[in-house]
Amino acid sequence: MNLKFNKNEDYNKLKWAEVQQKLNKIALGGGKKRIEKEHAKGKLTARERIDYLLDSDKNQIEIGAFAGYEMYEDHGGCPAAGVIVKIGYINGRQVIVVANDATVKAGAWFPITGKKNLRAQEIAIENNLPIIYLVDSAGIYLPLQDEIFADKEHFGRIFRNNAIMSSKGIIQIAAIMGSCVAGGAYLPIMSDESLIVDKTGSIFLAGSYLVKAAIGEDIDNETLGGATTQTAISGVVDHKAQNDQDALNKIKNIFNKIGTFEKAGFNRAIPKEPAKNPNEIFGILPASRQEPYDMYDIIDRLVDADSFDEYKADYGKTLITGYARIDGWAVGIVANQRKIVKNAKGEMQFGGVIYSDSADKAARFVMNCNQKKIPLVFLQDVTGFMVGSRSEHGGIIKDGAKMVSAVSTSVVPKFTIVIGNSYGAGNYAMNGRAYDPRLMLAWPTSEIAVMSGAAASKVLLQIEEARLKKQGEKITPEKEQNLLNNIQTKYNRQISPYYAAARLWTDAIINPLETRKWLSIGIEMANHKPITDRYNVGAIQT
């Protein structure tokens, strides 16, 4: 291996080590002391509950681990948005689990908590995936109630989704393992089956203090809405459990008897390892986001050996399209080529840029995958569409619209991996968050923004200088440099993978070496839901 490869490898491994270090801290939730307090009550933590519930011999993935990262420092922080979401298996059946983390503000709901819960329900709805709620929450975080209570995508949407999922036959099981108050009480009771843990679980519309204030009644919380009350007297809850482990065992028993459902029927063969060593991805991927590299080298280390069949290899070369297999699953790959290429006319084309011919090719390929019922995988490292008079005269807007339309109306499941750049309209055309990827995943090298930090900083500097000059300020070279430094610092923070993951623009920052695992679990998840909509090729402009 050459010196450049070794430098890239060191840089990218350090980037992943940084991610892992942050994840380890996030996994502690509200901290070791609060974990000890939960244990003292005889309770497991949210992560311990999920680990106990899911099959230990099967892969599992965590959604939104970075949600809320550095967003609520004035309120003491909100690690993982105060709720843990994992996709795994119970008795071999794939499920999604949502567990309130009582070590974080007693499991209270911040605005990002609501967004993350809605994302979990969206995954369940999109994929007909059974969902389990492990409830332990003090309700809405009152200092931020105006950002989570009243709008369409706020707290109330959770219960609306409970009803929608029931109407679609999507299994919902809820265990009340701590506090469950006010409007939050509807979530477990609107599920198909509910459980409550004796002495530690309680559920009521108003706790004892509010009851006293409202109607003058003196009553303790256990008598008001504890396990015995809600199972033997009110009949609100279906099962009483002696402790956390007993509740989780009951959930396992429920899933041990559930029948099978119709699948989508995506093609899967016996999995093969990639032909080339995936570990080499770290050395191939440049440390600089501006430096070119060959996307074929990445594809060779992601797909099963001897499975890649390229589509229109000699046309529209800044996008690579082709059929392949990942862990045995048939997929269609749309990937940005990052090295400079030469088209059939002998003209040089910039890597990472989408040209008219590339957009046309990608649109046709997406149509083909829909006709053949093949899931799509987008490998993003895109700076945007080609600009300039030549591109405009060649109809770049028309061809770009064709690609965006093809991606928008696709009915097969789509998955997006942000490897590097994800800028401007390129984010949209390459199946960004707004285009409903079943999973949107980022490598530690990813950047999501309207444009690169260097370009944006120059534009923002011009705007700021114009504003200051209007106010009569003189811009010295030193002041200009200070302005630029401040702008670059702020913008670079906003384009980092952590900023995107904190706001759930992506579902996770993943180790590049685990990309195959994430995609395989994702396609298996998507296979739970049969495709009933017909792909409308006529809707795509030609």
Coordinates of C-alpha atoms in Angstrom, one line a residue:
M1 CA 0.0 0.0 0.0
N2 CA 1.3 3.5 -0.8
L3 CA 1.8 6.4 1.5
K4 CA -1.4 8.2 0.5
F5 CA -3.5 5.0 1.2
N6 CA -1.9 4.8 4.7
K7 CA -2.6 8.5 5.4
N8 CA -6.3 8.1 4.3
E9 CA -6.6 4.9 6.4
D10 CA -5.2 6.6 9.6
Y11 CA -7.5 9.6 9.0
N12 CA -10.7 7.6 8.4
K13 CA -10.1 5.2 11.3
L14 CA -9.6 8.2 13.6
K15 CA -12.9 9.6 12.3
W16 CA -14.7 6.4 13.2
A17 CA -12.9 6.2 16.6
E18 CA -14.3 9.7 17.3
V19 CA -17.8 8.6 16.5
Q20 CA -17.4 5.5 18.7
Q21 CA -16.2 7.5 21.6
K22 CA -19.2 9.8 21.4
L23 CA -21.5 6.8 21.1
N24 CA -20.0 5.3 24.3
K25 CA -20.8 8.5 26.2
I26 CA -24.3 8.7 24.8
A27 CA -25.0 5.1 25.8
L28 CA -24.6 6.2 29.5
G29 CA -27.8 8.3 29.1
G30 CA -28.2 10.6 32.1
G31 CA -25.0 9.2 33.7
K32 CA -23.8 6.4 36.0
K33 CA -25.4 7.9 39.1
R34 CA -28.9 7.9 37.5
I35 CA -28.3 4.4 36.2
E36 CA -27.6 3.3 39.8
K37 CA -30.8 5.0 41.0
E38 CA -32.8 3.0 38.4
H39 CA -31.2 -0.2 39.6
A40 CA -31.9 0.7 43.2
K41 CA -35.6 0.8 42.3
G42 CA -35.3 -2.7 40.9
K43 CA -35.5 -1.4 37.4
L44 CA -33.4 -2.1 34.3
T45 CA -32.3 0.8 32.2
A46 CA -33.8 1.3 28.7
R47 CA -30.7 -0.2 27.0
E48 CA -30.7 -3.1 29.4
R49 CA -34.4 -3.8 28.8
I50 CA -33.8 -3.9 25.0
D51 CA -30.7 -6.1 25.3
Y52 CA -32.8 -8.5 27.5
L53 CA -35.7 -8.5 25.0
L54 CA -33.9 -8.9 21.7
D55 CA -32.2 -12.2 20.5
S56 CA -28.5 -11.9 21.5
D57 CA -27.4 -14.2 18.6
K58 CA -28.9 -11.9 15.9
N59 CA -27.7 -8.5 14.6
Q60 CA -29.4 -5.4 15.8
I61 CA -29.1 -1.7 14.7
E62 CA -29.8 1.5 16.6
I63 CA -31.8 4.3 15.0
G64 CA -31.1 7.9 16.0
A65 CA -28.3 7.4 18.6
F66 CA -27.1 10.9 18.0
A67 CA -30.6 12.5 18.1
G68 CA -30.4 15.6 20.3
Y69 CA -26.6 15.7 20.3
E70 CA -25.5 19.2 21.5
M71 CA -29.0 20.6 21.0
Y72 CA -30.2 21.2 24.6
E73 CA -27.1 22.1 26.5
D74 CA -29.0 24.9 28.3
H75 CA -31.4 22.3 29.7
G76 CA -28.8 19.8 30.8
G77 CA -28.6 17.9 27.5
C78 CA -30.8 15.1 26.0
P79 CA -28.6 12.1 25.1
A80 CA -30.1 10.0 22.3
A81 CA -33.2 12.2 22.6
G82 CA -34.1 10.4 25.9
V83 CA -35.5 7.4 24.0
I84 CA -33.7 4.3 22.6
V85 CA -34.8 2.9 19.3
K86 CA -33.4 -0.4 18.0
I87 CA -34.3 -2.9 15.2
G88 CA -33.6 -6.5 16.1
Y89 CA -35.2 -9.9 16.6
I90 CA -37.5 -11.6 19.1
N91 CA -37.6 -15.4 18.6
G92 CA -36.2 -14.8 15.1
R93 CA -39.0 -12.3 14.2
Q94 CA -37.8 -8.8 13.2
V95 CA -39.2 -6.0 15.3
I96 CA -38.5 -2.3 16.2
V97 CA -38.3 -1.4 19.9
V98 CA -38.9 2.1 21.4
A99 CA -37.8 2.5 25.1
N100 CA -38.0 5.7 27.1
D101 CA -34.7 6.4 29.0
A102 CA -35.7 7.3 32.5
T103 CA -32.1 8.4 33.3
V104 CA -32.6 11.4 31.0
K105 CA -35.0 13.9 32.7
A106 CA -37.1 11.0 33.9
G107 CA -37.8 10.1 30.3
A108 CA -39.5 13.4 29.6
W109 CA -40.2 14.3 26.0
F110 CA -38.1 17.0 24.4
P111 CA -39.0 18.2 20.8
I112 CA -36.4 15.9 19.4
T113 CA -37.9 13.0 21.5
G114 CA -41.2 13.4 19.7
K115 CA -39.4 13.5 16.3
K116 CA -37.5 10.3 17.1
N117 CA -40.6 8.5 18.3
L118 CA -42.4 9.5 15.1
R119 CA -39.5 8.3 13.0
A120 CA -39.7 4.9 14.8
Q121 CA -43.4 4.7 14.0
E122 CA -42.7 5.8 10.4
I123 CA -40.3 2.9 10.0
A124 CA -43.0 0.5 11.4
I125 CA -45.6 1.8 9.1
E126 CA -43.4 1.9 6.0
N127 CA -42.3 -1.7 6.5
N128 CA -45.3 -3.4 8.4
L129 CA -42.8 -4.0 11.2
P130 CA -44.1 -5.0 14.6
I131 CA -43.3 -2.3 17.2
I132 CA -42.8 -2.6 20.9
Y133 CA -43.0 0.4 23.3
L134 CA -41.2 0.1 26.7
V135 CA -42.8 3.0 28.5
D136 CA -41.1 4.9 31.3
S137 CA -41.7 8.6 30.9
A138 CA -42.7 11.7 33.0
G139 CA -44.4 13.2 29.9
I140 CA -43.8 16.4 28.0
Y141 CA -40.8 18.5 29.1
L142 CA -42.7 21.5 30.2
P143 CA -40.0 24.2 29.6
L144 CA -40.2 23.3 25.9
Q145 CA -43.9 22.4 25.7
D146 CA -44.6 24.9 22.9
E147 CA -42.2 23.0 20.6
I148 CA -43.7 19.6 21.1
F149 CA -47.4 19.8 22.0
A150 CA -49.7 21.4 19.4
D151 CA -48.4 21.1 15.9
K152 CA -49.1 18.4 13.3
E153 CA -45.8 16.5 13.8
H154 CA -45.8 17.0 17.6
F155 CA -46.8 14.7 20.5
G156 CA -50.4 14.1 19.5
R157 CA -49.3 12.5 16.2
I158 CA -48.0 9.5 18.2
F159 CA -51.5 8.5 19.1
R160 CA -52.8 9.2 15.7
N161 CA -50.2 6.8 14.4
N162 CA -51.2 4.2 17.0
A163 CA -54.7 4.1 15.4
I164 CA -53.3 4.1 11.9
M165 CA -51.1 1.2 12.6
S166 CA -53.9 -0.8 14.2
S167 CA -56.0 -0.2 11.1
K168 CA -53.2 -1.5 8.9
G169 CA -52.7 -4.6 11.1
I170 CA -49.3 -3.7 12.3
I171 CA -48.6 -5.3 15.7
Q172 CA -48.1 -3.0 18.6
I173 CA -47.2 -4.2 22.1
A174 CA -46.6 -1.9 25.1
A175 CA -45.1 -2.5 28.5
I176 CA -45.6 0.2 31.2
M177 CA -42.3 -0.1 33.2
G178 CA -42.4 3.2 35.0
S179 CA -44.4 6.4 34.9
C180 CA -47.0 6.8 32.1
V181 CA -49.0 10.0 32.6
A182 CA -51.4 12.4 31.0
G183 CA -51.8 12.2 27.2
G184 CA -48.9 9.7 27.1
A185 CA -51.3 7.2 28.7
Y186 CA -53.0 6.7 25.4
L187 CA -50.0 5.2 23.7
P188 CA -49.9 1.8 25.5
I189 CA -53.6 1.5 25.7
M190 CA -54.0 2.2 22.0
S191 CA -51.6 -0.7 21.4
D192 CA -52.9 -4.2 20.6
E193 CA -51.7 -5.6 24.0
S194 CA -50.4 -4.0 27.1
L195 CA -48.5 -5.0 30.2
I196 CA -47.6 -3.2 33.5
V197 CA -44.9 -3.9 36.0
D198 CA -46.1 -4.2 39.6
K199 CA -45.0 -1.4 42.0
T200 CA -42.8 0.4 39.5
G201 CA -45.3 0.9 36.7
S202 CA -48.2 3.4 36.9
I203 CA -50.6 4.9 34.3
F204 CA -53.2 7.6 34.8
L205 CA -54.4 10.8 33.1
A206 CA -53.5 12.9 36.2
G207 CA -51.2 12.0 39.1
S208 CA -52.1 12.3 42.7
Y209 CA -50.8 15.9 43.1
L210 CA -52.9 17.1 40.2
V211 CA -56.0 15.1 41.4
K212 CA -55.7 16.8 44.7
A213 CA -55.4 20.2 43.1
A214 CA -58.2 19.6 40.6
I215 CA -60.9 17.9 42.7
G216 CA -59.5 17.8 46.3
E217 CA -59.2 14.0 46.4
D218 CA -56.4 12.5 48.5
I219 CA -55.0 9.4 46.9
D220 CA -51.5 7.9 46.3
N221 CA -50.2 7.0 42.8
E222 CA -50.2 3.3 43.3
T223 CA -53.9 3.2 44.4
L224 CA -54.7 5.7 41.6
G225 CA -53.1 3.9 38.7
G226 CA -50.7 1.1 39.8
A227 CA -50.5 -2.4 38.3
T228 CA -53.2 -4.0 40.5
T229 CA -55.6 -1.1 39.9
Q230 CA -55.2 -1.0 36.2
T231 CA -55.4 -4.8 35.7
A232 CA -57.8 -6.0 38.3
I233 CA -60.1 -3.0 38.8
S234 CA -60.2 -0.9 35.7
G235 CA -59.2 -3.6 33.2
V236 CA -57.3 -0.9 31.3
V237 CA -54.1 -3.0 31.1
D238 CA -54.0 -6.6 29.9
H239 CA -51.2 -8.2 31.9
K240 CA -49.5 -7.6 35.3
A241 CA -45.8 -8.5 35.5
Q242 CA -43.8 -9.0 38.7
N243 CA -40.7 -7.1 37.5
D244 CA -38.9 -5.9 34.4
Q245 CA -37.6 -9.3 33.4
D246 CA -41.1 -10.9 33.8
A247 CA -42.6 -8.2 31.6
L248 CA -40.0 -8.7 28.9
N249 CA -40.4 -12.5 29.1
K250 CA -44.2 -12.1 28.5
I251 CA -43.5 -10.0 25.4
K252 CA -41.2 -12.8 24.1
N253 CA -44.0 -15.3 24.7
I254 CA -46.5 -13.1 22.8
F255 CA -44.1 -13.0 19.8
N256 CA -43.5 -16.7 20.0
K257 CA -47.0 -17.4 18.9
I258 CA -47.6 -14.8 16.2
G259 CA -48.4 -16.1 12.7
T260 CA -46.6 -15.2 9.5
F261 CA -47.7 -12.5 7.1
E262 CA -47.3 -11.9 3.3
K263 CA -43.9 -10.6 2.2
A264 CA -42.9 -8.3 -0.6
G265 CA -40.8 -11.1 -2.2
F266 CA -37.5 -9.4 -2.9
N267 CA -34.9 -11.7 -4.5
R268 CA -32.2 -13.2 -2.2
A269 CA -29.5 -15.7 -3.1
I270 CA -26.9 -17.3 -0.8
P271 CA -24.7 -14.4 0.5
K272 CA -21.1 -14.0 -0.6
E273 CA -18.4 -11.9 0.8
P274 CA -17.1 -9.0 -1.4
A275 CA -14.4 -9.8 -3.9
K276 CA -12.1 -7.2 -2.4
N277 CA -11.3 -6.6 1.3
P278 CA -13.8 -4.1 2.8
N279 CA -11.2 -3.0 5.3
E280 CA -9.5 -1.2 2.5
I281 CA -12.4 1.3 2.3
F282 CA -10.6 3.3 5.0
G283 CA -7.5 3.7 2.8
I284 CA -9.4 4.4 -0.5
L285 CA -11.7 7.2 0.8
P286 CA -9.7 10.5 0.7
A287 CA -9.2 12.6 3.8
S288 CA -10.2 15.7 1.8
R289 CA -13.8 16.0 0.6
Q290 CA -12.5 17.8 -2.6
E291 CA -10.1 15.0 -3.5
P292 CA -11.3 12.6 -6.3
Y293 CA -11.4 8.8 -6.0
D294 CA -12.9 5.9 -7.9
M295 CA -16.4 4.9 -6.6
Y296 CA -16.0 1.4 -8.3
D297 CA -13.3 0.7 -5.6
I298 CA -16.0 1.3 -2.9
I299 CA -18.6 -0.7 -4.7
D300 CA -16.3 -3.7 -5.1
R301 CA -15.9 -3.8 -1.3
L302 CA -19.6 -3.4 -0.5
V303 CA -21.3 -5.9 -2.9
D304 CA -21.2 -9.7 -3.0
A305 CA -18.4 -11.1 -5.2
D306 CA -19.2 -11.4 -8.9
S307 CA -22.6 -9.8 -8.5
F308 CA -22.2 -6.4 -10.1
D309 CA -23.8 -6.0 -13.5
E310 CA -23.4 -2.4 -14.7
Y311 CA -26.2 -0.6 -16.6
K312 CA -25.1 1.8 -19.4
A313 CA -21.5 1.7 -18.4
D314 CA -20.3 3.9 -21.3
Y315 CA -23.0 6.6 -20.9
G316 CA -23.4 9.2 -18.2
K317 CA -20.3 8.2 -16.5
T318 CA -20.5 10.6 -13.5
L319 CA -23.2 8.3 -12.2
I320 CA -22.7 4.6 -11.8
T321 CA -25.8 2.4 -12.1
G322 CA -25.9 -1.4 -11.9
Y323 CA -27.5 -4.5 -10.4
A324 CA -25.8 -6.3 -7.6
R325 CA -26.3 -8.3 -4.4
I326 CA -25.6 -7.2 -0.8
D327 CA -25.6 -10.1 1.7
G328 CA -27.5 -12.0 -1.0
W329 CA -30.2 -9.4 -1.5
A330 CA -30.7 -8.2 -5.1
V331 CA -30.2 -4.4 -5.3
G332 CA -30.0 -1.6 -7.8
I333 CA -27.1 0.7 -7.1
V334 CA -27.0 4.4 -8.1
A335 CA -23.6 5.9 -7.1
N336 CA -21.8 9.2 -7.7
Q337 CA -18.5 8.6 -9.5
R338 CA -16.0 10.9 -7.8
K339 CA -13.1 10.8 -10.2
I340 CA -12.8 12.9 -13.4
V341 CA -14.2 11.0 -16.4
K342 CA -14.2 11.4 -20.2
N343 CA -17.5 11.1 -22.1
A344 CA -18.0 9.5 -25.5
K345 CA -17.2 12.9 -27.1
G346 CA -13.8 13.0 -25.4
E347 CA -15.0 15.8 -23.0
M348 CA -13.8 15.8 -19.4
Q349 CA -16.5 15.7 -16.8
F350 CA -16.0 16.5 -13.1
G351 CA -16.5 13.8 -10.5
G352 CA -19.4 14.1 -8.1
V353 CA -21.3 16.3 -10.5
I354 CA -24.5 15.2 -12.2
Y355 CA -24.7 15.9 -15.9
S356 CA -27.7 15.6 -18.2
D357 CA -26.6 12.2 -19.6
S358 CA -26.0 10.9 -16.0
A359 CA -29.5 12.1 -14.8
D360 CA -31.1 10.6 -17.9
K361 CA -29.4 7.2 -17.2
A362 CA -30.3 7.2 -13.5
A363 CA -33.9 8.0 -14.2
R364 CA -34.2 5.0 -16.6
F365 CA -32.4 2.7 -14.2
V366 CA -34.7 3.6 -11.3
M367 CA -37.7 2.8 -13.6
N368 CA -36.1 -0.6 -14.5
C369 CA -35.6 -1.5 -10.8
N370 CA -39.2 -0.6 -10.1
Q371 CA -40.4 -2.8 -13.0
K372 CA -38.3 -5.7 -11.7
K373 CA -39.1 -5.2 -8.0
I374 CA -35.5 -4.6 -7.0
P375 CA -34.7 -2.3 -3.9
L376 CA -32.5 0.7 -4.7
V377 CA -29.3 1.7 -2.9
F378 CA -28.0 5.3 -3.4
L379 CA -24.3 5.9 -2.6
Q380 CA -24.1 9.7 -2.2
D381 CA -20.9 11.8 -2.8
V382 CA -22.4 14.6 -4.8
T383 CA -21.7 18.3 -5.2
G384 CA -24.8 19.0 -7.3
F385 CA -25.9 19.3 -10.9
M386 CA -23.7 20.8 -13.7
V387 CA -24.3 24.5 -14.3
G388 CA -23.4 27.0 -17.0
S389 CA -24.8 27.9 -20.4
R390 CA -23.8 24.7 -22.1
S391 CA -25.6 22.6 -19.5
E392 CA -28.7 24.9 -19.5
H393 CA -28.9 24.8 -23.3
G394 CA -28.5 21.0 -23.1
G395 CA -31.6 20.7 -20.9
I396 CA -30.1 20.0 -17.5
I397 CA -33.2 21.1 -15.7
K398 CA -35.4 18.8 -17.8
D399 CA -33.1 15.8 -17.2
G400 CA -32.6 16.6 -13.5
A401 CA -36.4 16.9 -13.1
K402 CA -36.7 13.5 -14.8
M403 CA -34.4 11.9 -12.3
V404 CA -36.0 13.6 -9.3
S405 CA -39.5 12.4 -10.6
A406 CA -38.2 8.9 -11.0
V407 CA -36.8 8.8 -7.5
S408 CA -39.9 10.5 -6.0
T409 CA -42.4 8.1 -7.5
S410 CA -40.4 5.0 -6.9
V411 CA -42.4 2.3 -5.1
V412 CA -39.6 -0.1 -4.3
P413 CA -37.8 0.5 -1.0
K414 CA -34.8 2.9 -1.3
F415 CA -31.8 3.2 1.0
T416 CA -29.3 6.0 1.1
I417 CA -25.7 6.0 2.2
V418 CA -24.0 9.4 2.5
I419 CA -20.4 8.6 1.9
G420 CA -19.1 12.1 1.4
N421 CA -20.6 15.3 0.0
S422 CA -24.4 15.7 -0.1
Y423 CA -24.8 19.2 -1.5
G424 CA -27.7 21.1 -3.0
A425 CA -30.1 19.5 -5.4
G426 CA -27.7 16.5 -5.6
N427 CA -29.0 15.6 -2.1
Y428 CA -32.5 15.5 -3.5
A429 CA -31.8 13.6 -6.8
M430 CA -29.8 11.0 -4.9
N431 CA -32.7 10.2 -2.6
G432 CA -32.1 12.5 0.4
R433 CA -34.3 12.5 3.5
A434 CA -37.2 14.3 1.7
Y435 CA -37.6 11.4 -0.7
D436 CA -38.4 8.7 1.9
P437 CA -35.4 6.4 2.1
R438 CA -36.3 3.5 4.3
L439 CA -32.9 4.1 6.0
M440 CA -30.7 7.2 5.6
L441 CA -27.2 6.4 6.8
A442 CA -24.1 8.5 7.0
W443 CA -20.4 7.6 7.1
P444 CA -18.2 9.7 9.4
T445 CA -16.9 11.5 6.3
S446 CA -20.3 12.8 5.3
E447 CA -21.4 16.4 4.8
I448 CA -24.9 17.6 4.2
A449 CA -25.5 21.2 3.1
V450 CA -26.7 23.5 0.4
M451 CA -23.1 23.9 -0.7
S452 CA -19.6 23.2 0.5
G453 CA -18.2 25.0 3.5
A454 CA -15.6 26.9 1.4
A455 CA -18.2 28.1 -1.2
A456 CA -20.8 29.0 1.4
S457 CA -18.4 30.9 3.6
K458 CA -17.4 33.2 0.7
V459 CA -21.1 33.9 -0.1
L460 CA -22.0 34.5 3.5
L461 CA -18.9 36.7 3.9
Q462 CA -20.0 39.0 1.1
I463 CA -23.5 39.3 2.6
E464 CA -22.1 40.1 6.0
E465 CA -19.7 42.7 4.6
A466 CA -22.4 44.4 2.7
R467 CA -24.6 44.6 5.8
L468 CA -21.7 46.1 7.9
K469 CA -20.8 48.6 5.2
K470 CA -24.4 49.8 5.1
Q471 CA -24.1 50.5 8.8
G472 CA -21.0 52.6 8.1
E473 CA -18.4 50.1 9.3
K474 CA -15.0 50.0 7.6
I475 CA -13.9 46.4 6.7
T476 CA -10.1 46.1 7.3
P477 CA -8.2 42.9 6.1
E478 CA -8.0 41.8 9.7
K479 CA -11.7 42.3 10.3
E480 CA -12.5 40.5 7.0
Q481 CA -10.4 37.5 8.1
N482 CA -12.1 37.4 11.5
L483 CA -15.5 37.4 9.9
L484 CA -14.5 34.6 7.5
N485 CA -13.1 32.5 10.4
N486 CA -16.3 32.9 12.4
I487 CA -18.5 32.1 9.4
Q488 CA -16.4 29.0 8.5
T489 CA -16.5 27.7 12.1
K490 CA -20.3 28.0 12.3
Y491 CA -20.9 26.6 8.8
N492 CA -18.5 23.7 9.3
R493 CA -20.3 22.7 12.5
Q494 CA -23.6 22.7 10.6
I495 CA -22.3 20.5 7.8
S496 CA -20.8 17.9 10.1
P497 CA -22.4 14.4 10.3
Y498 CA -23.1 15.0 14.0
Y499 CA -25.2 18.1 13.3
A500 CA -27.3 16.1 10.7
A501 CA -27.7 13.0 12.9
A502 CA -28.7 15.2 15.9
R503 CA -31.7 16.5 13.9
L504 CA -32.5 13.0 12.4
W505 CA -31.6 14.1 8.9
T506 CA -29.9 10.8 9.0
D507 CA -30.8 7.7 11.0
A508 CA -27.3 6.9 12.1
I509 CA -23.6 7.5 11.6
I510 CA -22.3 4.1 10.8
N511 CA -18.9 2.3 10.5
P512 CA -18.3 2.0 6.7
L513 CA -17.4 -1.7 7.4
E514 CA -21.0 -2.3 8.7
T515 CA -22.8 -0.9 5.7
R516 CA -23.6 -4.3 4.4
K517 CA -25.1 -5.3 7.7
W518 CA -27.3 -2.2 7.9
L519 CA -28.5 -2.6 4.3
S520 CA -29.3 -6.3 4.8
I521 CA -31.3 -5.7 7.9
G522 CA -33.0 -2.8 6.1
I523 CA -34.0 -4.8 3.1
E524 CA -35.3 -7.7 5.3
M525 CA -37.3 -5.1 7.1
A526 CA -38.7 -3.7 3.9
N527 CA -39.6 -7.2 2.7
H528 CA -42.3 -7.3 5.4
K529 CA -44.5 -5.0 3.3
P530 CA -45.8 -6.1 -0.1
I531 CA -45.7 -3.6 -2.9
T532 CA -49.3 -2.7 -3.8
D533 CA -48.8 0.6 -5.7
R534 CA -48.0 0.4 -9.4
Y535 CA -45.0 2.4 -10.6
N536 CA -46.2 5.0 -13.0
V537 CA -43.6 5.3 -15.8
G538 CA -45.8 7.7 -17.6
A539 CA -45.3 10.2 -14.8
I540 CA -41.6 10.6 -15.7
Q541 CA -40.9 13.2 -18.3
T542 CA -39.2 11.8 -21.4

